[in-house]
Amino acid sequence: MAGVYVRWVWCRAVLHRGWWLVTSIYLVADARLTAAQLVLIGVAQALVGLVFEVPAGVVADTFSRKWSLVAAHVLMGTAMLATALVSDFVPLVATQMLWGLSWTLASGSDVAWISDELGDPDRVPDVLIRAERAQLTGTVAGLAALGGLAWLVGRPAAMIVAGVAMIGLGLVVAVRFPEGRIPRQRWSSVLAGGVRLVRADRVLIAVFAATLLVNGVTSAFGRLYPLRLVELAPAVDPVLWLTGLSVVMCLGGAAVLRRIKPGDVRRGYAAACAVATIGVLGLAFAPDPVSASVAVLVAAGALPLTRSFGTVWVNGRTTSAVRATVHSLLAQADYVGTIVCGLAVAFLPALPLCAALLVTAAVVVRASDRQGNRKRPG
């Protein structure tokens, strides 16, 4: 069971991350979208997530985690291949909003499914960490495979292949993922139960607050560091440079996760925030492209680890009946952080503000130590 889940996470990362590399180039080079249009597409995706994330989690908890994942694959694959068939702004916004909707069906459902179907709560944190490693190594494989395919057959064709394969992966979920019977519950009681669980647990509140801050920084930093690197070395090919940095980041993150034990998530979260702060400040004051690249590797390598630690940490403090809903609430904090912190970064000194937000998140996480290490049954 665990092996099937980890391999599925790896395959999904190959298709999703590789597709996005090709698509990000397609939107600029083929569709010729402006910077404002690219930002508006991101805002549209975030708004869809904000509206549908929690309802999707409630559906997974009341109906089926497995079939939520199957539906996510079908919609995601459709959005991926449809993107390659259009080049005007409005249709592209529609395809990306469909992609955002598909992700809400998968977000939380995947973790909830493996947590309950594994049948061994003590093994769940280790399996989730393995899955996060698989996601990082799958990203590297996807960048190489889909990027190479796009070079051979063209970007639209590679995007269509990825979309069809994503739908096919959904069929694998339908066949290979078993699911025990989910107790029938009213959607309103599931939603209320999830909210009540979070409000009653100060540690969960601390993780949600830290997630809001860190993911706001992650989103902003992801848009800022390419600009900073290009400013320092305008003559260097940015595609090759940024792809190389992404590969090193993912491999480094996977290596770190290999050494992480399930009991280290709280300290790991705070440490990742501290390391990312050093990288962000290093980039802000880097005098040359070499030091800036090192700073990017430090910051962008540490930031994704907070997501891994947060997922494992929250999963260990929730219960089976509302597990997907609680993970969807965590994703809501992500979306709010992207919007609120993104706006703040847009109007204030960007990189120093990112560093300040990370320090605040580290303090919030460290303060949660006082709440003890009690663990909810799952």
Short mmCIF file of C-alpha atoms in Angstrom, two decimals:
data_model
loop_
_atom_site.label_atom_id
_atom_site.label_comp_id
_atom_site.label_asym_id
_atom_site.label_seq_id
_atom_site.Cartn_x
_atom_site.Cartn_y
_atom_site.Cartn_z
CA MET A 1 0.00 0.00 0.00
CA ALA A 2 2.69 2.48 1.02
CA GLY A 3 4.80 1.62 -2.02
CA VAL A 4 1.86 2.14 -4.40
CA TYR A 5 1.13 5.52 -2.85
CA VAL A 6 4.74 6.74 -2.99
CA ARG A 7 5.11 5.63 -6.63
CA TRP A 8 1.86 7.40 -7.50
CA VAL A 9 3.11 10.63 -5.88
CA TRP A 10 6.32 10.32 -7.92
CA CYS A 11 4.44 9.81 -11.20
CA ARG A 12 2.08 12.70 -10.50
CA ALA A 13 5.04 14.99 -9.79
CA VAL A 14 6.72 13.95 -13.05
CA LEU A 15 3.63 14.91 -15.05
CA HIS A 16 2.55 17.96 -13.07
CA ARG A 17 5.96 19.61 -12.61
CA GLY A 18 7.21 18.75 -16.07
CA TRP A 19 4.00 20.05 -17.62
CA TRP A 20 4.27 23.31 -15.71
CA LEU A 21 7.86 23.88 -16.91
CA VAL A 22 6.72 23.53 -20.52
CA THR A 23 3.52 25.50 -19.92
CA SER A 24 5.31 28.42 -18.25
CA ILE A 25 7.39 28.80 -21.42
CA TYR A 26 4.34 28.25 -23.66
CA LEU A 27 2.43 31.08 -21.96
CA VAL A 28 5.26 33.51 -22.65
CA ALA A 29 6.76 32.33 -25.94
CA ASP A 30 3.67 30.98 -27.74
CA ALA A 31 0.65 32.69 -26.16
CA ARG A 32 2.73 35.86 -25.63
CA LEU A 33 0.99 36.86 -22.40
CA THR A 34 2.06 40.05 -20.66
CA ALA A 35 3.38 40.17 -17.10
CA ALA A 36 0.01 41.50 -15.90
CA GLN A 37 -1.84 38.65 -17.62
CA LEU A 38 0.47 36.05 -16.06
CA VAL A 39 -0.19 37.52 -12.61
CA LEU A 40 -3.94 37.57 -13.24
CA ILE A 41 -3.87 33.87 -14.14
CA GLY A 42 -2.20 33.17 -10.79
CA VAL A 43 -4.80 35.26 -8.98
CA ALA A 44 -7.62 33.40 -10.76
CA GLN A 45 -6.17 30.05 -9.69
CA ALA A 46 -5.81 31.25 -6.08
CA LEU A 47 -9.41 32.48 -6.00
CA VAL A 48 -10.70 29.12 -7.26
CA GLY A 49 -8.68 27.39 -4.56
CA LEU A 50 -9.95 29.77 -1.90
CA VAL A 51 -13.58 29.11 -2.86
CA PHE A 52 -13.50 25.36 -3.49
CA GLU A 53 -10.73 23.98 -1.25
CA VAL A 54 -12.80 23.39 1.90
CA PRO A 55 -15.93 22.11 0.07
CA ALA A 56 -13.68 19.66 -1.78
CA GLY A 57 -12.22 18.43 1.51
CA VAL A 58 -15.71 17.97 2.97
CA VAL A 59 -16.75 15.97 -0.11
CA ALA A 60 -13.72 13.71 0.32
CA ASP A 61 -14.56 13.10 4.00
CA THR A 62 -18.27 12.46 3.39
CA PHE A 63 -18.19 10.63 0.05
CA SER A 64 -14.80 9.17 -0.98
CA ARG A 65 -11.13 10.16 -0.86
CA LYS A 66 -10.30 7.69 -3.66
CA TRP A 67 -12.93 8.95 -6.10
CA SER A 68 -12.05 12.55 -5.28
CA LEU A 69 -8.54 11.71 -6.48
CA VAL A 70 -9.88 10.06 -9.63
CA ALA A 71 -12.00 13.13 -10.42
CA ALA A 72 -8.98 15.36 -9.73
CA HIS A 73 -6.93 13.42 -12.29
CA VAL A 74 -9.62 13.64 -14.96
CA LEU A 75 -10.12 17.39 -14.50
CA MET A 76 -6.40 18.07 -14.17
CA GLY A 77 -5.50 16.10 -17.28
CA THR A 78 -8.28 17.82 -19.21
CA ALA A 79 -7.02 21.25 -18.13
CA MET A 80 -3.43 20.32 -19.01
CA LEU A 81 -4.17 19.20 -22.56
CA ALA A 82 -6.75 21.97 -23.14
CA THR A 83 -4.11 24.58 -22.30
CA ALA A 84 -2.10 23.43 -25.32
CA LEU A 85 -5.11 23.90 -27.60
CA VAL A 86 -5.72 27.59 -26.87
CA SER A 87 -3.54 30.69 -26.93
CA ASP A 88 -5.87 33.59 -26.15
CA PHE A 89 -5.90 35.06 -22.65
CA VAL A 90 -9.50 34.37 -21.62
CA PRO A 91 -9.50 30.66 -22.64
CA LEU A 92 -6.14 30.25 -20.89
CA VAL A 93 -7.59 31.74 -17.70
CA ALA A 94 -10.43 29.21 -17.96
CA THR A 95 -8.09 26.23 -18.38
CA GLN A 96 -5.96 27.34 -15.43
CA MET A 97 -9.01 27.85 -13.24
CA LEU A 98 -10.08 24.30 -14.13
CA TRP A 99 -6.60 23.15 -13.13
CA GLY A 100 -6.98 24.98 -9.83
CA LEU A 101 -10.34 23.30 -9.21
CA SER A 102 -8.82 19.89 -9.91
CA TRP A 103 -6.07 20.50 -7.38
CA THR A 104 -8.60 21.23 -4.61
CA LEU A 105 -10.05 17.75 -5.12
CA ALA A 106 -6.62 16.17 -4.62
CA SER A 107 -5.34 18.46 -1.86
CA GLY A 108 -5.83 16.68 1.46
CA SER A 109 -7.63 13.71 -0.11
CA ASP A 110 -4.33 12.00 -0.88
CA VAL A 111 -2.93 12.32 2.64
CA ALA A 112 -6.28 11.40 4.20
CA TRP A 113 -6.55 8.30 1.99
CA ILE A 114 -3.15 6.84 2.84
CA SER A 115 -3.47 7.76 6.53
CA ASP A 116 -6.65 5.73 6.91
CA GLU A 117 -5.98 2.91 4.46
CA LEU A 118 -2.50 2.14 5.76
CA GLY A 119 -4.00 0.84 8.98
CA ASP A 120 -0.91 1.69 11.07
CA PRO A 121 -0.84 5.26 12.47
CA ASP A 122 2.78 4.91 13.58
CA ARG A 123 3.92 4.32 9.99
CA VAL A 124 2.01 7.25 8.47
CA PRO A 125 4.56 10.04 9.20
CA ASP A 126 7.38 7.99 7.68
CA VAL A 127 5.30 7.24 4.55
CA LEU A 128 4.40 10.93 4.16
CA ILE A 129 8.06 11.94 4.37
CA ARG A 130 8.92 9.29 1.76
CA ALA A 131 6.16 10.70 -0.44
CA GLU A 132 7.57 14.22 -0.10
CA ARG A 133 10.98 12.89 -1.18
CA ALA A 134 9.32 11.18 -4.13
CA GLN A 135 7.67 14.44 -5.11
CA LEU A 136 11.04 16.21 -5.22
CA THR A 137 12.80 13.50 -7.22
CA GLY A 138 9.76 13.22 -9.48
CA THR A 139 10.03 16.94 -10.14
CA VAL A 140 13.61 16.46 -11.36
CA ALA A 141 12.53 13.59 -13.61
CA GLY A 142 9.61 15.63 -14.94
CA LEU A 143 11.77 18.64 -15.75
CA ALA A 144 14.08 16.41 -17.76
CA ALA A 145 11.46 14.18 -19.41
CA LEU A 146 8.82 16.74 -20.40
CA GLY A 147 11.42 19.40 -21.17
CA GLY A 148 13.20 16.96 -23.48
CA LEU A 149 9.93 15.88 -25.06
CA ALA A 150 8.98 19.51 -25.72
CA TRP A 151 12.35 20.04 -27.40
CA LEU A 152 11.75 17.01 -29.65
CA VAL A 153 8.07 17.37 -30.61
CA GLY A 154 7.17 20.92 -29.58
CA ARG A 155 5.62 22.46 -26.49
CA PRO A 156 1.90 21.95 -27.32
CA ALA A 157 2.41 18.27 -28.15
CA ALA A 158 4.34 17.66 -24.91
CA MET A 159 1.59 19.37 -22.92
CA ILE A 160 -1.07 17.18 -24.55
CA VAL A 161 0.94 14.03 -23.82
CA ALA A 162 1.26 15.06 -20.16
CA GLY A 163 -2.49 15.72 -19.93
CA VAL A 164 -3.45 12.38 -21.42
CA ALA A 165 -0.97 10.62 -19.13
CA MET A 166 -2.44 12.42 -16.10
CA ILE A 167 -5.90 11.12 -16.98
CA GLY A 168 -4.39 7.65 -17.39
CA LEU A 169 -2.83 7.93 -13.93
CA GLY A 170 -6.33 8.58 -12.61
CA LEU A 171 -7.39 5.21 -14.03
CA VAL A 172 -4.52 3.64 -12.08
CA VAL A 173 -5.93 5.21 -8.91
CA ALA A 174 -9.37 3.81 -9.72
CA VAL A 175 -7.97 0.30 -10.12
CA ARG A 176 -5.11 0.14 -7.61
CA PHE A 177 -6.31 2.27 -4.68
CA PRO A 178 -8.60 0.34 -2.32
CA GLU A 179 -10.86 2.18 0.06
CA GLY A 180 -12.71 1.09 3.14
CA ARG A 181 -16.25 2.24 3.73
CA ILE A 182 -16.43 5.86 4.89
CA PRO A 183 -19.05 6.39 7.65
CA ARG A 184 -21.96 8.45 6.37
CA GLN A 185 -21.82 11.95 7.83
CA ARG A 186 -23.63 15.19 7.14
CA TRP A 187 -21.38 17.64 5.31
CA SER A 188 -22.26 20.37 7.78
CA SER A 189 -21.17 18.26 10.76
CA VAL A 190 -17.89 17.36 9.03
CA LEU A 191 -17.09 20.99 8.30
CA ALA A 192 -18.06 22.07 11.82
CA GLY A 193 -16.01 19.23 13.30
CA GLY A 194 -12.93 20.19 11.32
CA VAL A 195 -13.19 23.84 12.31
CA ARG A 196 -13.84 22.91 15.93
CA LEU A 197 -10.81 20.61 16.03
CA VAL A 198 -8.50 23.34 14.70
CA ARG A 199 -9.88 26.03 17.02
CA ALA A 200 -9.44 23.78 20.07
CA ASP A 201 -5.80 22.92 19.33
CA ARG A 202 -3.34 25.75 19.86
CA VAL A 203 -0.57 23.83 18.14
CA LEU A 204 -2.70 23.50 15.00
CA ILE A 205 -3.45 27.21 15.16
CA ALA A 206 0.29 27.91 15.36
CA VAL A 207 0.97 25.67 12.33
CA PHE A 208 -1.81 27.36 10.37
CA ALA A 209 -0.42 30.80 11.22
CA ALA A 210 3.10 29.76 10.24
CA THR A 211 1.77 28.23 7.01
CA LEU A 212 0.05 31.49 6.11
CA LEU A 213 3.31 33.41 6.56
CA VAL A 214 5.70 30.90 5.00
CA ASN A 215 3.61 30.09 1.95
CA GLY A 216 3.06 33.78 1.33
CA VAL A 217 6.83 34.16 1.31
CA THR A 218 7.30 31.07 -0.86
CA SER A 219 4.95 32.40 -3.52
CA ALA A 220 6.50 35.88 -3.50
CA PHE A 221 10.08 34.60 -3.42
CA GLY A 222 9.38 32.29 -6.37
CA ARG A 223 8.54 35.34 -8.44
CA LEU A 224 11.29 37.58 -7.08
CA TYR A 225 14.43 35.49 -7.31
CA PRO A 226 14.43 35.05 -11.13
CA LEU A 227 14.16 38.82 -11.50
CA ARG A 228 17.03 39.36 -9.06
CA LEU A 229 19.24 36.81 -10.82
CA VAL A 230 18.56 38.32 -14.24
CA GLU A 231 19.41 41.77 -12.86
CA LEU A 232 22.79 40.49 -11.66
CA ALA A 233 23.62 38.54 -14.85
CA PRO A 234 21.55 39.78 -17.80
CA ALA A 235 23.76 38.02 -20.35
CA VAL A 236 23.22 34.51 -18.96
CA ASP A 237 20.51 32.27 -20.48
CA PRO A 238 17.83 32.36 -17.72
CA VAL A 239 16.06 29.13 -18.78
CA LEU A 240 19.17 26.98 -18.46
CA TRP A 241 20.28 28.75 -15.28
CA LEU A 242 16.93 28.52 -13.48
CA THR A 243 16.33 24.92 -14.56
CA GLY A 244 19.74 23.92 -13.20
CA LEU A 245 19.04 25.65 -9.90
CA SER A 246 15.63 23.94 -9.66
CA VAL A 247 17.18 20.51 -10.15
CA VAL A 248 19.81 21.13 -7.45
CA MET A 249 17.12 22.46 -5.06
CA CYS A 250 14.94 19.39 -5.48
CA LEU A 251 17.79 16.91 -5.07
CA GLY A 252 19.05 18.78 -2.01
CA GLY A 253 15.58 18.80 -0.45
CA ALA A 254 15.18 15.07 -1.09
CA ALA A 255 18.56 14.43 0.56
CA VAL A 256 17.53 16.42 3.64
CA LEU A 257 14.18 14.61 3.92
CA ARG A 258 16.00 11.27 3.80
CA ARG A 259 17.65 12.18 7.11
CA ILE A 260 14.51 13.53 8.79
CA LYS A 261 12.73 11.39 11.37
CA PRO A 262 8.97 11.77 11.98
CA GLY A 263 9.61 13.16 15.47
CA ASP A 264 11.72 16.00 14.10
CA VAL A 265 8.99 17.89 12.27
CA ARG A 266 8.59 20.74 14.80
CA ARG A 267 12.31 21.45 15.03
CA GLY A 268 12.65 20.88 11.29
CA TYR A 269 9.96 23.46 10.53
CA ALA A 270 11.65 26.13 12.65
CA ALA A 271 15.09 25.25 11.27
CA ALA A 272 13.84 25.44 7.68
CA CYS A 273 12.42 28.92 8.36
CA ALA A 274 15.75 30.03 9.85
CA VAL A 275 17.78 28.67 6.94
CA ALA A 276 15.40 30.23 4.40
CA THR A 277 15.74 33.59 6.17
CA ILE A 278 19.52 33.46 5.69
CA GLY A 279 19.06 32.67 2.01
CA VAL A 280 16.51 35.45 1.44
CA LEU A 281 18.73 38.07 3.09
CA GLY A 282 21.73 36.69 1.18
CA LEU A 283 19.90 37.20 -2.10
CA ALA A 284 18.82 40.70 -1.14
CA PHE A 285 22.43 41.81 -0.57
CA ALA A 286 24.24 39.50 -3.01
CA PRO A 287 26.92 41.44 -4.96
CA ASP A 288 27.31 38.96 -7.83
CA PRO A 289 25.45 36.11 -9.59
CA VAL A 290 27.47 33.35 -7.90
CA SER A 291 26.62 34.44 -4.36
CA ALA A 292 23.05 35.13 -5.46
CA SER A 293 22.75 31.59 -6.84
CA VAL A 294 24.01 30.14 -3.57
CA ALA A 295 21.48 32.26 -1.66
CA VAL A 296 18.67 31.05 -3.91
CA LEU A 297 19.67 27.43 -3.37
CA VAL A 298 19.63 27.96 0.40
CA ALA A 299 16.28 29.77 0.51
CA ALA A 300 14.36 27.96 -2.22
CA GLY A 301 15.75 24.64 -1.02
CA ALA A 302 14.55 25.20 2.55
CA LEU A 303 11.12 26.71 1.87
CA PRO A 304 9.47 23.58 0.37
CA LEU A 305 10.55 21.58 3.42
CA THR A 306 8.17 23.62 5.58
CA ARG A 307 5.27 22.28 3.53
CA SER A 308 6.45 18.72 4.12
CA PHE A 309 6.88 19.27 7.86
CA GLY A 310 3.54 21.09 8.14
CA THR A 311 1.64 18.29 6.38
CA VAL A 312 3.09 15.59 8.63
CA TRP A 313 2.60 17.69 11.75
CA VAL A 314 -1.04 18.56 11.05
CA ASN A 315 -1.85 15.00 9.96
CA GLY A 316 -0.68 13.66 13.31
CA ARG A 317 -3.03 15.96 15.23
CA THR A 318 -6.28 15.36 13.34
CA THR A 319 -8.80 12.54 13.30
CA SER A 320 -9.99 10.21 10.56
CA ALA A 321 -13.51 11.63 10.31
CA VAL A 322 -12.37 15.14 9.32
CA ARG A 323 -8.84 14.50 8.06
CA ALA A 324 -9.29 15.76 4.47
CA THR A 325 -11.27 18.76 5.71
CA VAL A 326 -8.50 19.80 8.11
CA HIS A 327 -5.90 19.50 5.35
CA SER A 328 -8.14 21.64 3.15
CA LEU A 329 -8.33 24.25 5.89
CA LEU A 330 -4.52 24.19 5.98
CA ALA A 331 -4.51 24.79 2.22
CA GLN A 332 -6.84 27.75 2.80
CA ALA A 333 -4.15 29.29 4.99
CA ASP A 334 -1.78 28.77 2.07
CA TYR A 335 -4.06 30.65 -0.34
CA VAL A 336 -4.70 33.49 2.10
CA GLY A 337 -0.96 33.81 2.71
CA THR A 338 -0.30 33.94 -1.04
CA ILE A 339 -2.80 36.76 -1.49
CA VAL A 340 -2.15 38.83 1.66
CA CYS A 341 1.63 38.45 1.86
CA GLY A 342 1.90 38.85 -1.90
CA LEU A 343 0.15 42.21 -1.72
CA ALA A 344 2.35 43.29 1.19
CA VAL A 345 5.52 42.31 -0.66
CA ALA A 346 4.32 44.19 -3.74
CA PHE A 347 4.17 47.52 -1.88
CA LEU A 348 7.01 47.18 0.68
CA PRO A 349 10.75 46.30 0.44
CA ALA A 350 10.25 42.81 -0.89
CA LEU A 351 13.13 40.54 0.18
CA PRO A 352 13.69 42.10 3.64
CA LEU A 353 9.95 41.76 4.31
CA CYS A 354 10.09 38.09 3.26
CA ALA A 355 12.90 37.56 5.78
CA ALA A 356 10.89 39.26 8.53
CA LEU A 357 7.85 37.05 7.81
CA LEU A 358 10.01 33.92 7.99
CA VAL A 359 11.47 34.98 11.34
CA THR A 360 7.93 35.52 12.63
CA ALA A 361 6.90 32.06 11.43
CA ALA A 362 9.90 30.47 13.17
CA VAL A 363 8.99 32.24 16.41
CA VAL A 364 5.37 31.05 16.15
CA VAL A 365 6.47 27.45 15.60
CA ARG A 366 8.98 27.51 18.45
CA ALA A 367 6.34 28.99 20.75
CA SER A 368 4.12 26.00 20.02
CA ASP A 369 6.59 23.85 22.01
CA ARG A 370 4.89 25.11 25.14
CA GLN A 371 1.70 23.38 24.07
CA GLY A 372 3.34 19.99 24.57
CA ASN A 373 3.65 17.01 22.29
CA ARG A 374 0.23 15.44 22.75
CA LYS A 375 -1.00 13.62 19.67
CA ARG A 376 -4.57 13.14 18.62
CA PRO A 377 -5.70 9.66 17.69
CA GLY A 378 -6.04 9.18 13.94
#
